[in-house]
Coordinates of C-alpha atoms in Angstrom, one line a residue:
X1 CA -40.2 30.0 50.8
X2 CA -41.9 28.8 47.6
X3 CA -42.7 32.3 46.6
X4 CA -39.2 33.4 47.3
X5 CA -37.7 30.6 45.2
X6 CA -40.0 31.3 42.3
X7 CA -39.2 34.9 42.4
X8 CA -35.4 34.1 42.4
X9 CA -35.8 31.8 39.4
X10 CA -37.7 34.4 37.5
X11 CA -35.1 37.0 38.4
X12 CA -32.3 34.7 37.1
X13 CA -34.2 34.1 33.9
X14 CA -34.7 37.8 33.4
X15 CA -31.0 38.4 34.0
X16 CA -29.9 35.8 31.5
X17 CA -32.3 37.2 28.9
X18 CA -30.9 40.6 29.5
X19 CA -27.3 39.4 29.0
X20 CA -28.2 37.3 26.0
X21 CA -27.6 38.6 22.4
X22 CA -30.9 37.0 21.2
X23 CA -34.6 37.7 21.7
X24 CA -36.8 34.7 22.0
X25 CA -39.5 35.4 19.3
X26 CA -41.2 32.0 19.1
X27 CA -40.9 28.4 20.4
X28 CA -43.3 25.6 19.5
X29 CA -42.2 22.1 20.6
X30 CA -45.2 20.6 18.6
X31 CA -44.6 22.4 15.3
X32 CA -44.1 18.9 13.7
X33 CA -41.3 20.1 11.4
X34 CA -38.7 17.4 10.5
X35 CA -36.0 18.6 8.1
X36 CA -32.3 19.5 7.8
X37 CA -30.4 22.7 7.0
X38 CA -30.3 22.1 3.2
X39 CA -34.1 22.1 3.1
X40 CA -34.6 25.5 4.8
X41 CA -34.8 28.7 2.7
X42 CA -35.7 32.2 3.7
X43 CA -36.9 34.2 0.7
X44 CA -39.3 36.9 -0.4
X45 CA -41.5 34.5 -2.4
X46 CA -44.3 37.1 -3.2
X47 CA -42.1 40.1 -3.8
X48 CA -43.9 42.2 -1.1
X49 CA -40.8 42.6 1.2
X50 CA -42.2 40.0 3.6
X51 CA -39.7 37.1 3.8
X52 CA -41.1 33.7 4.4
X53 CA -39.6 30.3 5.4
X54 CA -39.8 27.4 2.9
X55 CA -39.3 24.0 4.5
X56 CA -38.9 20.6 2.7
X57 CA -40.4 18.4 5.4
X58 CA -39.3 14.8 5.5
X59 CA -42.7 13.6 6.8
X60 CA -41.7 11.0 9.4
X61 CA -44.0 8.5 11.1
X62 CA -45.5 7.3 7.8
X63 CA -46.6 10.8 6.6
X64 CA -46.0 11.9 3.1
X65 CA -43.1 14.4 2.4
X66 CA -44.3 17.9 1.8
X67 CA -43.3 21.5 1.1
X68 CA -44.3 23.9 3.9
X69 CA -44.2 27.7 3.7
X70 CA -44.3 29.6 7.0
X71 CA -45.2 33.2 7.6
X72 CA -44.1 34.0 11.1
X73 CA -45.1 31.1 13.3
X74 CA -48.0 29.9 11.2
X75 CA -48.1 27.6 8.1
X76 CA -49.1 29.6 5.1
X77 CA -49.2 26.9 2.5
X78 CA -48.5 23.1 2.2
X79 CA -48.1 20.8 -0.8
X80 CA -47.2 17.2 -1.0
X81 CA -44.0 15.8 -2.6
X82 CA -43.7 12.5 -4.5
X83 CA -40.3 11.7 -2.8
X84 CA -38.1 12.8 0.1
X85 CA -36.7 16.3 -0.4
X86 CA -32.9 16.6 -0.8
X87 CA -32.4 20.4 -0.9
X88 CA -34.1 23.7 -1.4
X89 CA -33.0 27.0 -2.8
X90 CA -34.3 30.4 -3.8
X91 CA -33.0 32.1 -7.0
X92 CA -33.9 34.7 -9.6
X93 CA -34.7 33.3 -13.1
X94 CA -34.5 36.5 -15.1
X95 CA -34.0 40.3 -15.2
X96 CA -37.6 41.2 -15.9
X97 CA -39.8 42.9 -13.3
X98 CA -41.1 42.2 -10.8
X99 CA -38.0 40.7 -9.2
X100 CA -39.7 37.8 -7.5
X101 CA -37.4 34.9 -6.6
X102 CA -38.4 31.4 -7.6
X103 CA -38.2 28.4 -5.2
X104 CA -36.5 25.2 -6.3
X105 CA -36.9 22.0 -4.4
X106 CA -34.9 18.9 -5.3
X107 CA -36.8 15.6 -4.7
X108 CA -35.7 12.3 -6.1
X109 CA -34.6 12.7 -9.8
X110 CA -36.5 16.0 -10.2
X111 CA -36.2 19.7 -9.4
X112 CA -39.6 21.3 -8.8
X113 CA -39.7 25.1 -9.4
X114 CA -42.4 27.3 -7.8
X115 CA -43.2 30.9 -8.6
X116 CA -45.6 32.7 -6.2
X117 CA -46.0 29.3 -4.5
X118 CA -47.4 27.8 -7.6
X119 CA -45.8 25.0 -9.7
X120 CA -43.9 26.6 -12.6
X121 CA -41.5 24.0 -14.0
X122 CA -40.2 20.5 -13.4
X123 CA -36.7 19.5 -14.4
X124 CA -35.8 15.8 -14.6
X125 CA -32.3 14.4 -14.7
X126 CA -31.4 12.7 -18.0
X127 CA -31.9 9.0 -18.1
X128 CA -28.8 6.7 -17.8
X129 CA -28.2 3.7 -20.0
X130 CA -29.4 0.5 -18.4
X131 CA -27.2 -2.5 -17.6
X132 CA -27.1 -4.6 -20.8
X133 CA -27.2 -7.8 -18.8
X134 CA -30.2 -6.6 -16.9
X135 CA -31.9 -5.6 -20.1
X136 CA -31.3 -9.0 -21.6
X137 CA -32.7 -10.8 -18.6
X138 CA -36.0 -8.8 -18.7
X139 CA -36.2 -9.4 -22.5
X140 CA -36.0 -13.2 -21.8
X141 CA -38.6 -12.8 -19.1
X142 CA -40.8 -11.0 -21.6
X143 CA -40.6 -13.9 -24.0
X144 CA -41.1 -16.4 -21.1
X145 CA -37.7 -18.0 -21.6
X146 CA -36.9 -17.8 -17.9
X147 CA -39.1 -17.9 -14.8
X148 CA -39.1 -15.5 -11.9
X149 CA -36.8 -17.6 -9.7
X150 CA -34.1 -17.7 -12.4
X151 CA -34.6 -14.0 -12.9
X152 CA -34.1 -13.4 -9.2
X153 CA -30.9 -15.4 -9.0
X154 CA -29.4 -13.7 -12.1
X155 CA -30.3 -10.2 -10.9
X156 CA -28.7 -10.8 -7.5
X157 CA -25.5 -11.9 -9.3
X158 CA -25.5 -8.8 -11.4
X159 CA -26.1 -6.5 -8.4
X160 CA -23.1 -8.0 -6.5
X161 CA -20.5 -7.9 -9.4
X162 CA -21.6 -5.4 -12.1
X163 CA -20.2 -1.8 -12.1
X164 CA -23.5 -0.4 -13.6
X165 CA -26.2 -0.4 -10.8
X166 CA -29.6 -2.0 -11.4
X167 CA -32.7 0.0 -12.2
X168 CA -35.4 0.8 -9.7
X169 CA -37.6 -1.9 -11.3
X170 CA -35.1 -4.6 -10.6
X171 CA -34.4 -3.4 -7.1
X172 CA -38.1 -3.4 -6.3
X173 CA -38.4 -6.9 -7.7
X174 CA -35.6 -8.2 -5.5
X175 CA -37.2 -6.8 -2.4
X176 CA -40.5 -8.7 -2.9
X177 CA -41.4 -12.0 -1.3
X178 CA -41.3 -15.1 -3.4
X179 CA -45.1 -15.3 -3.6
X180 CA -45.3 -11.8 -5.1
X181 CA -42.5 -12.0 -7.6
X182 CA -44.4 -13.8 -10.4
X183 CA -47.2 -11.2 -10.4
X184 CA -44.7 -8.4 -10.5
X185 CA -42.8 -9.9 -13.5
X186 CA -46.1 -10.4 -15.4
X187 CA -47.0 -6.7 -14.7
X188 CA -43.7 -5.1 -15.5
X189 CA -41.9 -7.3 -18.1
X190 CA -43.3 -5.4 -21.0
X191 CA -42.2 -2.0 -19.6
X192 CA -38.9 -0.6 -20.8
X193 CA -35.9 -0.6 -18.3
X194 CA -35.2 2.9 -17.1
X195 CA -32.3 3.9 -14.9
X196 CA -32.2 7.4 -13.5
X197 CA -30.0 9.1 -11.0
X198 CA -31.1 10.8 -7.8
X199 CA -30.3 14.4 -6.7
X200 CA -28.3 14.4 -3.5
X201 CA -27.5 18.1 -3.0
X202 CA -28.2 21.5 -4.6
X203 CA -27.1 25.1 -4.3
X204 CA -27.0 28.3 -6.4
X205 CA -24.3 30.0 -8.4
X206 CA -24.5 33.6 -9.7
X207 CA -24.5 33.6 -13.5
X208 CA -22.7 36.8 -14.6
X209 CA -23.0 39.4 -11.7
X210 CA -22.2 39.2 -8.0
X211 CA -25.2 41.5 -7.0
X212 CA -27.7 40.2 -4.5
X213 CA -30.5 40.5 -7.0
X214 CA -28.6 38.9 -10.0
X215 CA -29.6 35.8 -11.8
X216 CA -28.4 32.5 -10.4
X217 CA -27.8 29.0 -11.8
X218 CA -28.8 25.9 -10.0
X219 CA -25.9 23.4 -9.2
X220 CA -27.0 19.9 -8.7
X221 CA -25.1 16.9 -7.2
X222 CA -26.3 13.5 -8.3
X223 CA -26.0 9.9 -7.1
X224 CA -24.1 9.2 -10.4
X225 CA -21.0 11.2 -9.1
X226 CA -21.7 14.2 -11.3
X227 CA -22.3 17.9 -10.9
X228 CA -24.7 19.7 -13.2
X229 CA -25.1 23.4 -13.7
X230 CA -28.5 24.5 -15.0
X231 CA -29.5 27.6 -17.0
X232 CA -31.9 29.7 -14.9
X233 CA -34.1 30.5 -17.8
X234 CA -34.2 27.5 -20.2
X235 CA -33.2 24.9 -17.5
X236 CA -30.7 23.3 -19.9
X237 CA -27.5 21.8 -18.7
X238 CA -24.7 24.4 -19.1
X239 CA -21.9 22.3 -17.6
X240 CA -21.3 18.8 -16.4
X241 CA -18.4 17.8 -14.1
X242 CA -17.4 14.3 -12.8
X243 CA -16.3 13.5 -9.3
X244 CA -14.7 10.4 -7.8
X245 CA -17.4 10.2 -5.1
X246 CA -21.1 11.0 -4.5
X247 CA -21.5 14.7 -3.5
X248 CA -23.5 15.4 -0.3
X249 CA -22.5 19.0 0.5
X250 CA -21.8 21.9 -2.0
X251 CA -20.3 25.4 -1.6
X252 CA -19.7 27.7 -4.5
X253 CA -18.2 31.2 -5.0
X254 CA -17.8 33.5 -8.0
X255 CA -19.9 33.7 -11.2
X256 CA -20.5 31.1 -13.9
X257 CA -19.7 33.3 -16.9
X258 CA -16.6 34.8 -15.3
X259 CA -14.8 32.5 -12.9
X260 CA -16.1 30.3 -10.1
X261 CA -14.8 27.8 -7.5
X262 CA -16.8 24.9 -6.3
X263 CA -16.2 22.6 -3.3
X264 CA -18.0 19.3 -3.0
X265 CA -17.8 17.0 0.1
X266 CA -18.4 13.4 -0.9
X267 CA -19.4 10.2 0.8
X268 CA -15.9 8.8 0.3
X269 CA -14.6 11.2 3.0
X270 CA -12.9 13.6 0.6
X271 CA -13.6 17.2 -0.5
X272 CA -12.9 18.1 -4.1
X273 CA -12.3 21.6 -5.4
X274 CA -13.3 22.4 -9.0
X275 CA -12.9 25.5 -11.1
X276 CA -14.4 26.9 -14.3
X277 CA -13.6 24.9 -17.5
X278 CA -12.4 22.0 -15.3
X279 CA -14.1 18.7 -15.9
X280 CA -12.1 17.0 -13.1
X281 CA -11.3 18.2 -9.5
X282 CA -8.2 20.4 -9.2
X283 CA -7.5 19.8 -5.5
X284 CA -8.5 17.1 -3.0
X285 CA -8.8 17.4 0.7
X286 CA -8.7 14.0 2.4
X287 CA -10.5 13.6 5.7
X288 CA -10.0 10.9 8.2
X289 CA -13.7 10.5 8.8
X290 CA -17.0 11.3 7.0
X291 CA -18.1 15.0 6.7
X292 CA -21.3 16.1 8.4
X293 CA -21.3 19.7 7.1
X294 CA -19.5 22.1 4.8
X295 CA -19.6 25.9 5.1
X296 CA -17.7 28.6 3.2
X297 CA -16.9 31.6 5.4
X298 CA -14.4 34.3 4.4
X299 CA -12.7 32.1 1.8
X300 CA -12.2 29.4 4.4
X301 CA -13.8 26.0 4.0
X302 CA -15.1 24.9 7.4
X303 CA -15.8 21.1 7.6
X304 CA -17.6 19.3 10.4
X305 CA -16.6 15.6 10.9
X306 CA -18.0 12.6 12.7
X307 CA -15.1 12.8 15.2
X308 CA -16.8 15.9 16.7
X309 CA -14.3 18.3 15.1
X310 CA -14.5 21.5 13.1
X311 CA -11.6 21.9 10.5
X312 CA -10.7 25.0 8.6
X313 CA -9.1 24.5 5.1
X314 CA -7.9 26.8 2.3
X315 CA -9.2 26.2 -1.2
X316 CA -5.9 24.4 -2.0
X317 CA -6.4 21.9 0.8
X318 CA -4.1 23.3 3.5
X319 CA -5.5 22.8 7.0
X320 CA -5.6 26.0 9.0
X321 CA -7.1 25.0 12.4
X322 CA -9.1 22.4 14.2
X323 CA -11.6 22.8 17.1
X324 CA -13.1 20.0 19.1
X325 CA -16.8 20.0 19.9
X326 CA -18.3 18.9 23.3
X327 CA -20.9 16.7 21.5
X328 CA -21.6 15.2 18.0
X329 CA -22.2 17.7 15.2
X330 CA -25.6 17.2 13.7
X331 CA -25.9 20.2 11.3
X332 CA -24.0 23.3 10.1
X333 CA -24.9 26.6 8.4
X334 CA -23.6 30.1 7.7
X335 CA -24.4 33.1 9.9
X336 CA -23.9 36.3 7.8
X337 CA -24.5 39.6 9.5
X338 CA -24.1 42.0 6.5
X339 CA -24.5 45.2 8.5
X340 CA -21.3 44.4 10.4
X341 CA -19.5 42.4 7.6
X342 CA -19.5 39.2 9.8
X343 CA -19.5 35.7 8.5
X344 CA -19.5 32.9 11.1
X345 CA -20.2 29.2 11.2
X346 CA -23.1 27.8 13.2
X347 CA -22.8 24.2 14.5
X348 CA -25.9 22.4 15.9
X349 CA -24.8 19.7 18.4
X350 CA -26.5 16.6 19.8
X351 CA -26.5 18.1 23.4
X352 CA -28.9 20.9 22.3
X353 CA -26.2 23.6 21.8
X354 CA -25.8 25.9 18.9
X355 CA -22.2 27.1 18.8
X356 CA -21.1 30.1 16.6
X357 CA -17.5 30.3 15.5
X358 CA -15.5 32.9 13.6
X359 CA -12.6 30.8 12.4
X360 CA -11.6 28.9 15.5
X361 CA -12.8 31.6 18.0
X362 CA -16.0 30.9 19.8
X363 CA -18.4 33.8 19.6
X364 CA -21.6 32.6 21.2
X365 CA -23.4 29.5 22.6
X366 CA -27.2 29.1 22.4
X367 CA -28.8 26.3 24.4
X368 CA -32.0 24.6 23.2
X369 CA -34.3 22.1 24.9
X370 CA -33.6 19.3 22.3
X371 CA -30.9 18.2 19.8
X372 CA -30.7 20.6 16.9
X373 CA -31.4 19.1 13.4
X374 CA -31.4 22.2 11.2
X375 CA -30.2 25.9 11.2
X376 CA -31.0 28.9 9.1
X377 CA -30.0 32.5 9.5
X378 CA -31.2 35.5 7.5
X379 CA -34.1 37.9 7.0
X380 CA -37.5 36.6 8.2
X381 CA -40.6 38.7 8.0
X382 CA -39.1 42.2 8.2
X383 CA -36.3 41.4 10.7
X384 CA -32.8 41.2 9.1
X385 CA -31.1 38.9 11.6
X386 CA -33.3 36.0 12.5
X387 CA -32.2 32.5 13.5
X388 CA -34.5 29.5 12.7
X389 CA -33.8 26.3 14.6
X390 CA -35.6 23.0 14.4
X391 CA -35.1 20.2 16.9
X392 CA -35.2 16.4 16.8
X393 CA -38.7 16.2 18.2
X394 CA -40.1 18.5 15.5
X395 CA -40.0 21.7 17.5
X396 CA -39.5 25.1 15.9
X397 CA -37.4 27.9 17.6
X398 CA -37.2 31.5 16.2
X399 CA -34.7 33.9 17.7
X400 CA -34.0 37.5 16.7
X401 CA -30.5 39.0 17.1
X402 CA -30.6 42.2 19.1
X403 CA -29.6 45.3 17.2
X404 CA -27.1 46.2 19.9
X405 CA -25.5 42.8 19.9
X406 CA -21.8 42.6 19.0
X407 CA -20.0 39.3 18.7
X408 CA -16.7 39.4 20.5
X409 CA -14.1 36.6 20.1
X410 CA -13.9 34.5 23.2
X411 CA -17.2 35.7 24.6
X412 CA -18.6 32.2 24.6
X413 CA -16.1 30.7 27.0
X414 CA -14.6 32.0 30.2
X415 CA -11.0 31.1 31.2
X416 CA -8.3 29.3 29.2
X417 CA -9.2 26.9 26.4
X418 CA -9.4 23.2 27.4
X419 CA -6.4 22.3 25.2
X420 CA -4.2 24.4 27.4
X421 CA -4.7 22.1 30.3
X422 CA -3.8 18.9 28.4
X423 CA -0.3 17.6 29.1
X424 CA 1.8 16.4 26.2
X425 CA 3.2 12.9 26.5
X426 CA 6.8 13.8 25.7
X427 CA 9.3 11.1 26.9
X428 CA 12.6 12.3 28.2
X429 CA 14.6 9.5 26.7
X430 CA 13.4 7.2 23.9
X431 CA 14.1 3.5 23.8
X432 CA 16.3 4.0 20.7
X433 CA 18.4 6.6 22.4
X434 CA 19.0 4.3 25.5
X435 CA 20.0 1.4 23.2
X436 CA 22.4 3.5 21.2
X437 CA 24.0 4.8 24.5
X438 CA 24.6 1.3 25.8
X439 CA 26.0 0.1 22.5
X440 CA 28.5 3.0 22.4
X441 CA 29.6 2.3 26.0
X442 CA 30.2 -1.5 25.4
X443 CA 31.8 -1.3 22.0
X444 CA 33.5 2.0 22.0
X445 CA 37.0 0.7 21.1
X446 CA 35.7 -1.4 18.2
X447 CA 33.7 1.5 16.8
X448 CA 36.8 3.8 16.9
X449 CA 38.9 1.2 15.1
X450 CA 36.2 0.8 12.4
X451 CA 36.1 4.6 11.9
X452 CA 39.9 4.9 11.6
X453 CA 39.9 2.0 9.0
X454 CA 37.2 3.7 6.9
X455 CA 39.1 7.0 7.1
X456 CA 42.3 5.5 5.9
X457 CA 40.5 3.8 3.0
X458 CA 38.9 7.1 2.0
X459 CA 42.3 8.8 1.9
X460 CA 43.8 6.0 -0.1
X461 CA 41.0 6.1 -2.7
X462 CA 41.3 9.9 -3.0
X463 CA 45.1 9.6 -3.6
X464 CA 44.6 6.9 -6.3
X465 CA 42.0 9.0 -8.0
X466 CA 44.4 12.0 -8.0
X467 CA 47.1 9.8 -9.6
X468 CA 44.8 8.6 -12.3
X469 CA 43.8 12.2 -13.1
X470 CA 47.5 13.2 -13.5
X471 CA 48.1 10.2 -15.7
X472 CA 45.1 10.9 -18.0
X473 CA 45.8 14.7 -18.1
X474 CA 42.4 15.5 -16.4
X475 CA 44.0 17.8 -13.8
X476 CA 43.3 21.5 -14.3
X477 CA 46.9 22.6 -13.8
X478 CA 49.4 21.5 -16.5
X479 CA 52.2 19.4 -15.1
X480 CA 54.0 18.7 -18.3
X481 CA 54.2 22.0 -20.0
X482 CA 57.1 24.3 -19.3
X483 CA 54.9 27.3 -18.7
X484 CA 52.8 27.8 -15.5
X485 CA 49.3 27.3 -17.0
X486 CA 45.9 26.5 -15.5
X487 CA 43.3 24.9 -17.8
X488 CA 39.6 24.3 -17.1
X489 CA 37.1 22.7 -19.5
X490 CA 33.3 23.1 -19.6
X491 CA 31.0 20.9 -21.8
X492 CA 27.5 22.3 -22.7
X493 CA 24.7 20.7 -24.7
X494 CA 22.5 17.6 -24.8
X495 CA 24.0 16.0 -27.9
X496 CA 24.9 14.8 -30.4
X497 CA 26.8 18.2 -30.9
X498 CA 28.4 19.6 -27.8
X499 CA 30.0 23.0 -27.1
X500 CA 33.5 22.7 -25.5
X501 CA 34.8 25.8 -23.8
X502 CA 38.4 25.9 -22.5
X503 CA 39.4 28.4 -19.9
X504 CA 43.1 29.2 -19.9
X505 CA 44.9 31.2 -17.2
X506 CA 48.5 32.2 -16.9
X507 CA 49.5 31.5 -13.3
X508 CA 52.8 33.2 -13.4
X509 CA 53.3 36.5 -11.5
X510 CA 54.8 38.7 -14.2
X511 CA 55.8 36.8 -17.4
X512 CA 53.3 36.4 -20.3
X513 CA 53.1 33.2 -22.4
X514 CA 53.4 33.4 -26.1
X515 CA 53.2 30.8 -28.9
X516 CA 51.2 28.2 -27.0
X517 CA 49.3 25.4 -28.9
X518 CA 46.4 23.3 -27.6
X519 CA 46.0 19.8 -29.0
X520 CA 43.0 17.5 -28.6
X521 CA 43.6 13.8 -28.2
X522 CA 40.5 11.7 -28.9
X523 CA 39.0 8.6 -30.4
X524 CA 38.2 9.5 -34.0
X525 CA 35.6 6.6 -34.2
X526 CA 33.5 8.2 -31.4
X527 CA 34.1 11.9 -31.9
X528 CA 34.7 14.5 -34.6
X529 CA 36.3 18.0 -34.0
X530 CA 36.6 20.7 -36.6
X531 CA 40.2 21.3 -35.6
X532 CA 42.4 19.0 -33.6
X533 CA 44.7 21.8 -32.5
X534 CA 44.8 25.6 -32.6
X535 CA 47.1 28.4 -31.6
X536 CA 46.5 30.3 -28.4
X537 CA 47.0 34.1 -28.3
X538 CA 49.2 35.9 -25.9
X539 CA 48.3 35.0 -22.3
X540 CA 48.6 37.9 -19.8
X541 CA 49.2 36.8 -16.2
X542 CA 46.1 36.6 -14.0
X543 CA 43.5 36.9 -16.9
X544 CA 41.0 34.1 -17.9
X545 CA 40.9 33.3 -21.7
X546 CA 37.9 31.3 -22.9
X547 CA 38.4 29.3 -26.1
X548 CA 35.4 27.7 -27.7
X549 CA 35.0 24.7 -30.1
X550 CA 32.4 22.1 -31.0
X551 CA 32.5 18.3 -30.5
X552 CA 30.2 15.9 -32.5
X553 CA 29.4 12.5 -31.1
X554 CA 29.5 9.9 -33.9
X555 CA 28.2 6.9 -31.9
X556 CA 24.5 6.0 -32.1
X557 CA 24.8 3.6 -29.1
X558 CA 25.6 6.3 -26.5
X559 CA 29.3 5.2 -26.1
X560 CA 31.6 7.8 -24.6
X561 CA 35.3 8.2 -24.1
X562 CA 37.8 10.7 -22.7
X563 CA 39.0 13.7 -24.8
X564 CA 42.4 14.8 -23.6
X565 CA 43.5 18.4 -23.9
X566 CA 47.3 18.8 -24.2
X567 CA 48.9 22.3 -24.2
X568 CA 52.3 22.5 -25.9
X569 CA 54.8 25.2 -26.6
X570 CA 55.2 26.0 -30.3
X571 CA 58.6 25.6 -32.0
X572 CA 60.4 28.3 -34.0
X573 CA 59.2 29.7 -37.2

């Protein structure tokens, strides 16, 4: 029986591997790699066509952070880092041969650049001006005007109220015990106060061409709510942009010298869209929760939230779709299969699943032994489509996509989607509808009387307004002239000079009108007309005759009055 059960389990495993789209290349649960997706880079670091994996390791359990370079399943090189890594990226610095990409690793306030796995350049963020109150306190401590207890109380007050944050020196001082503060002040009071921002995220942006082997600029997000674009050759700041929040995820498209669009997900729960020559965000996407990942796939911004949802947005902030995940989203990254023109989003979940989506369609589900902490897809070694997965316990999983594998929409799930089985809570009759029905049933007679009263008042007001129009000669049809005449006036302009156009029409059936005069009656204190009256030409029945004149307002206080138009029949010669 035992032999039969073991043979059955091996047969099931072989069948599942045969139906899977992935080949299990390597799995090491004790690889001791602790990182996240932003610190994983696949690049040809030596220019020999052999792609390697660069990892910014966080170094948990008291170990120092370090940079690890893997070739296949083995560690090729390892170097220590002075601070925790924030992001890693591979980019080309120039057009000269050989075309070997450089490796950039953001750690603390610096970006460390490596070429051929050797230190090449170190870029540091520019220093920020210190808090003037903090500077004054340390100057007083330098001259022994205040003791360490007074310095502690004053710095705590500044930290709670001041808009400019404290320097690292003051923050370290406030973390000490009372017995250690005096020695710390004596040691550091003569040192200048330095305040420097920290890099929170980093990505690359093509400089002037969209080719794969074109030069790229580094884009840095800092704790000071700024975005910096660095020149790939001189490492000078080409552009600086400000954000309302601290950026944690970046996605870019386009070229720096031509046109580009940049999306930054910030800690305040918003995503800001910036364009070239734009110092401030152009669009803002407000999320209800904090973002946990940001991926750009086929011009759609895919955002993972702490509510276990994937959201798709346009670059103008319009939400396209939402997909709910079965567990918390821990990491996200892009899956790009260039041979088939496919761009999909990978989401690593807390339940050990890696879900691959094309828009809102589920393409594939990969199950791992532990919660996924980082994902990376690309060329590794000489395989074009390789998936790198690290787990919470420090494990490393390497999978290779089969050359015959084709992702089909809906292949990851069988049957209808879970949302189809959810019943909508649609009430048949709302409380407001029931209350209105009871009110109409009880007070129907009173409501009808009120309606009739309002209707009579409306008719009365309309009749009074018509009488006033007749009395003031504002009606379009002349009631005083002997001839059947229709007159309509149009006023154009913003003032103080207006254009007055009179439209005259003979409403008779067959008799023309001859010798008609039009006279303007107005307040000469408020208005001025070039001519108070003029003669109208022959009016043929049925035709519209426009007559134009100008009116100038003489009041500087904005006072207006009525201008009456009076048609009259001319007397004999």
